Short mmCIF file of C-alpha atoms in Angstrom, two decimals:
data_model
loop_
_atom_site.label_atom_id
_atom_site.label_comp_id
_atom_site.label_asym_id
_atom_site.label_seq_id
_atom_site.Cartn_x
_atom_site.Cartn_y
_atom_site.Cartn_z
CA MET A 1 -154.56 140.82 125.75
CA ALA A 2 -157.41 138.82 124.99
CA LEU A 3 -155.79 138.60 120.83
CA ASN A 4 -153.10 137.00 121.66
CA ARG A 5 -155.05 133.76 123.23
CA ASN A 6 -156.92 133.65 120.22
CA PRO A 7 -154.96 133.83 117.06
CA ALA A 8 -158.22 132.89 114.48
CA MET A 9 -159.74 135.92 115.35
CA ALA A 10 -156.26 138.03 115.96
CA ALA A 11 -155.90 136.44 112.19
CA MET A 12 -159.21 137.83 110.37
CA LEU A 13 -158.30 141.32 112.56
CA LEU A 14 -155.73 141.57 110.43
CA GLY A 15 -157.54 140.06 107.23
CA LEU A 16 -160.56 142.62 107.67
CA LEU A 17 -158.18 145.63 108.51
CA LEU A 18 -155.98 144.93 105.47
CA LEU A 19 -159.84 144.30 103.62
CA MET A 20 -160.95 147.78 104.09
CA HIS A 21 -157.81 149.78 104.58
CA GLY A 22 -155.54 148.66 101.78
CA PRO A 23 -154.33 151.08 99.19
CA THR A 24 -156.40 151.39 95.64
CA SER A 25 -153.42 153.17 93.86
CA ALA A 26 -152.16 150.60 90.93
CA LEU A 27 -149.51 149.75 92.79
CA ALA A 28 -151.91 148.31 95.82
CA LEU A 29 -150.25 144.29 95.99
CA SER A 30 -154.03 141.43 96.27
CA GLY A 31 -153.00 138.76 98.26
CA GLY A 32 -154.79 136.17 100.01
CA ALA A 33 -154.59 133.68 103.01
CA VAL A 34 -155.61 130.53 103.59
CA GLY A 35 -155.64 127.94 107.17
CA GLY A 36 -156.56 127.75 110.58
CA GLY A 37 -155.48 125.97 114.20
CA SER A 38 -155.85 125.18 117.27
CA PHE A 39 -153.07 125.08 119.59
CA SER A 40 -155.03 123.83 122.55
CA SER A 41 -153.12 121.33 124.27
CA GLY A 42 -155.98 118.53 123.83
CA GLY A 43 -154.31 115.67 125.89
CA SER A 44 -154.27 115.79 129.55
CA SER A 45 -151.53 115.92 131.20
CA SER A 46 -150.78 113.19 133.02
CA SER A 47 -150.21 114.24 137.13
CA SER A 48 -148.19 111.66 139.30
CA SER A 49 -149.63 110.72 142.32
CA SER A 50 -147.07 111.32 145.28
CA SER A 51 -147.01 107.69 147.72
CA SER A 52 -146.28 109.11 151.54
CA SER A 53 -143.87 107.34 152.66
CA SER A 54 -143.70 105.63 157.03
CA ARG A 55 -140.67 106.47 158.04
CA SER A 56 -139.36 104.07 160.76
CA SER A 57 -137.74 105.37 163.87
CA SER A 58 -135.49 103.25 165.56
CA ARG A 59 -135.17 103.29 169.22
CA TYR A 60 -131.84 101.82 171.23
CA TYR A 61 -132.34 100.71 174.98
CA ASN A 62 -129.67 100.29 177.40
CA SER A 63 -129.67 97.90 179.60
CA GLY A 64 -126.74 97.38 182.03
CA ASN A 65 -123.55 98.54 180.25
CA GLY A 66 -124.17 99.21 176.59
CA SER A 67 -122.30 102.18 175.59
CA SER A 68 -120.43 100.28 173.33
CA SER A 69 -123.55 99.54 171.71
CA SER A 70 -124.84 103.10 171.64
CA SER A 71 -121.04 104.41 169.95
CA SER A 72 -121.48 101.85 167.57
CA SER A 73 -125.23 103.34 166.33
CA SER A 74 -124.08 106.72 166.02
CA MET A 75 -120.84 105.59 163.75
CA ASN A 76 -123.46 104.24 161.27
CA PHE A 77 -126.06 106.63 161.23
CA ILE A 78 -123.43 108.98 160.53
CA TRP A 79 -122.19 107.13 158.20
CA ILE A 80 -126.00 106.43 156.70
CA ILE A 81 -126.76 110.82 156.90
CA ILE A 82 -122.63 111.17 154.63
CA GLY A 83 -123.83 108.75 152.21
CA PHE A 84 -127.11 110.20 151.61
CA ILE A 85 -125.80 113.57 150.59
CA ALA A 86 -123.20 111.96 148.82
CA ALA A 87 -126.60 110.21 146.28
CA ALA A 88 -128.34 113.48 146.73
CA ILE A 89 -125.25 115.27 145.73
CA ALA A 90 -124.29 112.64 142.60
CA PHE A 91 -128.66 113.04 141.85
CA ILE A 92 -128.01 117.07 141.43
CA ALA A 93 -125.25 116.54 139.31
CA PHE A 94 -127.03 113.71 136.53
CA VAL A 95 -130.17 115.85 136.79
CA PHE A 96 -128.02 119.13 136.19
CA VAL A 97 -126.16 117.59 132.61
CA ILE A 98 -129.50 115.90 131.36
CA VAL A 99 -130.50 119.55 131.30
CA ARG A 100 -127.71 120.77 130.17
CA CYS A 101 -127.81 118.51 127.32
CA CYS A 102 -131.23 118.92 126.13
CA LYS A 103 -130.74 122.56 126.06
CA ASN A 104 -127.64 122.24 123.91
CA LYS A 105 -129.69 120.15 121.48
CA GLY A 106 -132.54 122.45 120.89
CA GLU A 107 -134.93 121.09 124.06
CA LYS A 108 -135.21 117.91 122.30
CA CYS A 109 -135.48 117.09 125.79
CA SER A 110 -139.46 118.71 126.57
CA SER A 111 -142.60 115.69 125.99
CA PHE A 112 -144.24 118.89 124.14
CA SER A 113 -141.86 120.23 122.30
CA THR A 114 -142.75 121.42 119.22
CA SER A 115 -141.64 122.87 115.56
CA VAL A 116 -142.49 126.23 113.47
CA LEU A 117 -141.32 125.56 109.51
CA LYS A 118 -141.61 128.41 107.09
CA LEU A 119 -141.48 127.61 103.54
CA GLN A 120 -141.15 130.56 100.83
CA VAL A 121 -141.36 129.88 97.12
CA GLY A 122 -140.57 132.90 94.14
CA LEU A 123 -141.73 131.50 90.80
CA LEU A 124 -142.47 132.66 87.58
CA GLY A 125 -146.06 134.62 87.12
CA SER A 126 -146.16 132.24 84.29
CA ALA A 127 -146.88 129.51 86.40
CA PRO A 128 -149.58 128.01 84.72
CA THR A 129 -152.35 126.70 87.35
CA LEU A 130 -150.82 128.18 90.42
CA GLN A 131 -153.42 131.28 91.17
CA THR A 132 -156.35 129.11 90.21
CA ASP A 133 -155.43 126.49 92.64
CA LEU A 134 -154.85 128.25 95.79
CA ASN A 135 -158.06 130.47 95.02
CA ARG A 136 -159.93 127.11 94.59
CA ILE A 137 -158.80 125.84 98.20
CA ALA A 138 -158.82 129.46 99.82
CA GLU A 139 -163.08 129.07 98.63
CA THR A 140 -163.43 125.13 99.63
CA ALA A 141 -161.45 123.96 102.20
CA ASP A 142 -162.67 123.69 105.21
CA THR A 143 -160.07 124.74 107.26
CA SER A 144 -162.03 124.22 110.90
CA THR A 145 -160.57 120.47 111.64
CA SER A 146 -156.84 119.21 111.12
CA GLN A 147 -157.74 117.29 108.66
CA GLY A 148 -158.64 120.61 106.97
CA TRP A 149 -155.50 121.90 106.99
CA SER A 150 -153.75 119.06 106.17
CA ASN A 151 -155.22 118.73 102.80
CA VAL A 152 -154.36 122.94 102.55
CA VAL A 153 -151.04 121.99 103.00
CA ALA A 154 -151.18 119.23 100.69
CA GLY A 155 -153.00 121.35 97.93
CA ALA A 156 -150.89 123.79 98.02
CA THR A 157 -147.54 121.88 98.45
CA ILE A 158 -149.20 119.64 95.41
CA SER A 159 -149.63 122.58 93.51
CA LEU A 160 -145.60 124.10 93.70
CA LEU A 161 -144.12 120.67 92.71
CA GLN A 162 -146.21 120.66 90.15
CA ASN A 163 -144.64 124.42 89.03
CA LEU A 164 -141.72 123.38 89.89
CA ASP A 165 -139.50 124.41 87.17
CA TYR A 166 -141.79 127.71 87.05
CA CYS A 167 -139.72 128.22 91.39
CA ILE A 168 -137.04 130.97 90.77
CA SER A 169 -135.74 131.20 94.07
CA GLY A 170 -137.02 129.89 98.33
CA TYR A 171 -136.00 130.50 101.74
CA SER A 172 -137.35 128.06 105.00
CA SER A 173 -136.56 128.02 108.50
CA VAL A 174 -137.37 125.71 111.31
CA ALA A 175 -138.17 126.73 114.71
CA LEU A 176 -137.98 124.49 117.54
CA LYS A 177 -139.80 125.57 120.85
CA GLN A 178 -140.33 123.68 124.44
CA THR A 179 -143.87 124.84 124.74
CA ILE A 180 -147.10 125.43 122.65
CA GLN A 181 -147.77 128.52 123.69
CA ASP A 182 -144.61 129.33 122.89
CA ALA A 183 -144.70 128.05 119.30
CA GLU A 184 -148.42 129.99 119.10
CA LYS A 185 -146.27 133.14 119.80
CA TYR A 186 -143.51 132.70 116.89
CA LEU A 187 -145.91 131.10 114.80
CA ASN A 188 -149.00 134.45 115.30
CA GLN A 189 -145.63 136.95 114.96
CA LEU A 190 -145.04 135.29 111.62
CA SER A 191 -148.02 135.31 110.21
CA ILE A 192 -148.35 139.55 111.16
CA THR A 193 -145.61 140.14 110.02
CA GLU A 194 -145.92 138.01 106.43
CA ARG A 195 -149.79 138.81 106.42
CA ALA A 196 -148.30 142.34 106.27
CA ILE A 197 -146.67 142.04 103.11
CA CYS A 198 -150.34 142.85 100.95
CA ASP A 199 -151.78 146.37 100.63
CA LYS A 200 -155.04 145.01 100.49
CA GLU A 201 -155.53 141.06 101.31
CA THR A 202 -159.03 139.85 98.67
CA LEU A 203 -159.34 136.33 99.83
CA VAL A 204 -159.49 134.92 102.56
CA ASN A 205 -160.69 131.36 104.42
CA VAL A 206 -159.15 131.35 108.13
CA ASN A 207 -160.61 128.95 110.64
CA ASN A 208 -163.48 128.68 108.27
CA ILE A 209 -164.75 132.57 108.01
CA LYS A 210 -164.37 133.65 104.66
CA VAL A 211 -164.29 137.12 102.96
CA ARG A 212 -163.74 137.56 99.66
CA SER A 213 -162.84 141.19 97.92
CA SER A 214 -160.82 143.05 95.62
CA THR A 215 -158.65 145.50 94.84
CA SER A 216 -160.34 148.28 92.47
CA LYS A 217 -157.43 148.10 89.29
CA ALA A 218 -158.73 148.41 85.93
CA ALA A 219 -159.01 144.40 84.58
CA THR A 220 -155.40 144.51 82.24
CA GLY A 221 -155.74 140.65 81.09
CA SER A 222 -152.12 140.51 81.60
CA GLN A 223 -150.35 138.25 84.06
CA SER A 224 -148.59 138.62 87.33
CA GLU A 225 -144.60 139.18 86.81
CA TYR A 226 -142.96 136.99 89.65
CA ILE A 227 -145.98 134.78 92.56
CA ALA A 228 -144.89 134.67 95.81
CA VAL A 229 -146.03 131.17 97.86
CA THR A 230 -145.87 131.55 101.84
CA ILE A 231 -146.62 128.47 103.68
CA LEU A 232 -146.85 128.31 107.51
CA VAL A 233 -146.77 125.38 109.96
CA ALA A 234 -146.80 124.70 113.10
CA THR A 235 -147.09 120.47 114.89
CA ARG A 236 -146.27 118.98 117.84
CA GLY A 237 -142.83 116.84 117.69
CA LEU A 238 -139.39 117.78 115.83
CA TYR A 239 -139.54 118.21 112.28
CA LYS A 240 -136.65 119.00 110.04
CA LEU A 241 -136.95 121.21 106.35
CA PRO A 242 -133.68 121.53 104.22
CA THR A 243 -132.03 124.58 103.16
CA VAL A 244 -134.05 125.48 100.04
CA ASP A 245 -131.75 127.18 96.92
CA ASP A 246 -132.51 124.93 94.20
CA SER A 247 -135.29 122.50 92.94
CA SER A 248 -134.33 119.44 94.35
CA THR A 249 -134.29 120.99 97.39
CA LEU A 250 -137.52 122.65 97.44
CA LYS A 251 -138.54 119.70 96.32
CA GLN A 252 -137.64 117.92 99.47
CA ALA A 253 -138.64 120.25 101.76
CA LEU A 254 -142.25 120.50 99.71
CA GLN A 255 -142.59 116.90 100.63
CA ASN A 256 -141.58 117.43 104.12
CA LEU A 257 -144.59 119.43 104.79
CA LYS A 258 -146.74 117.23 103.05
CA SER A 259 -145.95 114.30 104.45
CA ILE A 260 -147.31 115.80 108.34
CA PRO A 261 -149.68 113.60 110.15
CA SER A 262 -152.75 115.48 110.23
CA ASN A 263 -152.68 114.57 114.03
CA LYS A 264 -149.51 116.43 114.75
CA ILE A 265 -150.58 120.06 112.78
CA LEU A 266 -151.17 122.31 115.57
CA SER A 267 -151.66 125.64 112.81
CA VAL A 268 -150.92 126.12 109.02
CA GLN A 269 -151.03 128.98 106.89
CA VAL A 270 -150.67 129.64 102.78
CA LEU A 271 -149.92 133.27 102.40
CA TRP A 272 -150.26 134.26 98.42
CA ALA A 273 -149.44 137.24 96.22
CA PRO A 274 -150.84 138.23 93.68
CA GLN A 275 -154.05 137.02 94.59
CA GLU A 276 -155.47 138.33 91.49
CA GLU A 277 -155.21 137.59 88.22
CA ASP A 278 -155.07 140.26 86.84
CA ASP A 279 -152.78 142.16 89.62
CA ASN A 280 -148.70 142.31 89.29
CA LEU A 281 -145.42 141.36 91.63
CA PRO A 282 -142.91 143.14 89.60
CA PRO A 283 -139.31 142.34 90.44
CA GLN A 284 -137.97 145.39 92.20
CA GLN A 285 -141.10 144.60 95.15
CA LEU A 286 -140.58 140.92 94.80
CA LEU A 287 -136.96 141.37 96.03
CA ASN A 288 -138.43 144.24 98.94
CA LYS A 289 -140.80 142.27 100.15
CA TYR A 290 -139.45 138.98 100.20
CA PRO A 291 -136.07 140.02 101.33
CA LEU A 292 -135.28 136.45 102.28
CA LEU A 293 -135.62 134.55 98.81
CA LYS A 294 -132.73 133.28 97.81
CA PRO A 295 -132.66 133.22 94.40
CA PHE A 296 -131.71 129.38 93.04
CA LYS A 297 -128.05 128.32 91.55
CA ASP A 298 -129.26 127.53 88.25
CA TYR A 299 -131.73 131.40 87.89
CA PRO A 300 -130.32 134.51 87.36
CA LEU A 301 -132.99 135.54 89.95
CA VAL A 302 -130.54 139.26 90.89
CA GLU A 303 -129.12 139.63 87.54
CA VAL A 304 -132.28 139.70 85.92
CA MET A 305 -134.17 142.27 88.26
CA VAL A 306 -130.72 144.50 89.30
CA GLU A 307 -130.88 144.75 85.27
#
């Protein structure tokens, strides 16, 4: 379908649907989305020129009594054929071993290997600057270039690092894909799943297409109990994220994302909820909507929420 080949259009369509048809009840969760991407291969694939080799045929002339010479030539020809077959078998076996090795190593042998990284963070709603920072990034970022996408990642990771003391849960994953097309398909699946968590996206800036809306809820003047942030990044090459189970590993994961060069980035999405500062994400909703989040060792998140 056309939408599968145009991730920007698919992302914007999803955003518009969430904007227009989101529920208006007091329980509606607002969300924000900023990012962009392009999965075109860019560089031209190198084409190997095929060289034609001319085969020289040997002719044997029998003069007089040449039966022994003919017999010797026949034996040499047979040994050449046997040697050729043995070499071909050895080459095929070598290629088979290499292919198996590449498969077992997570497709690392592919020159077009890509990584799709996901980092999700749960924070206390009292994080002082996070929502303001993400709103500002979404309102001002140029999301039409790879440098702009890199700036989005940098801005989001810096804000999370500045609010590290308020982070109470996390989750990370890395999916290695052999082709750019596989990475695009996988990232789109992640994006659709994550963006559907919010009942209504009230601030969207994807590939420099900006949409702003609001929920119909009356302003309460109170802050949200919790905030959830999801960062999705597709890159050329192989990148890693640590397993996030405390503030230290979260800090390392954020630094890893921030260090990805802009020319390696294929696509970026930063999603957060709630987007509106008067909106609320209560404990049970955080657990239900973000089941992959694991509480940090030094924060009894689950016990607090279940009570």
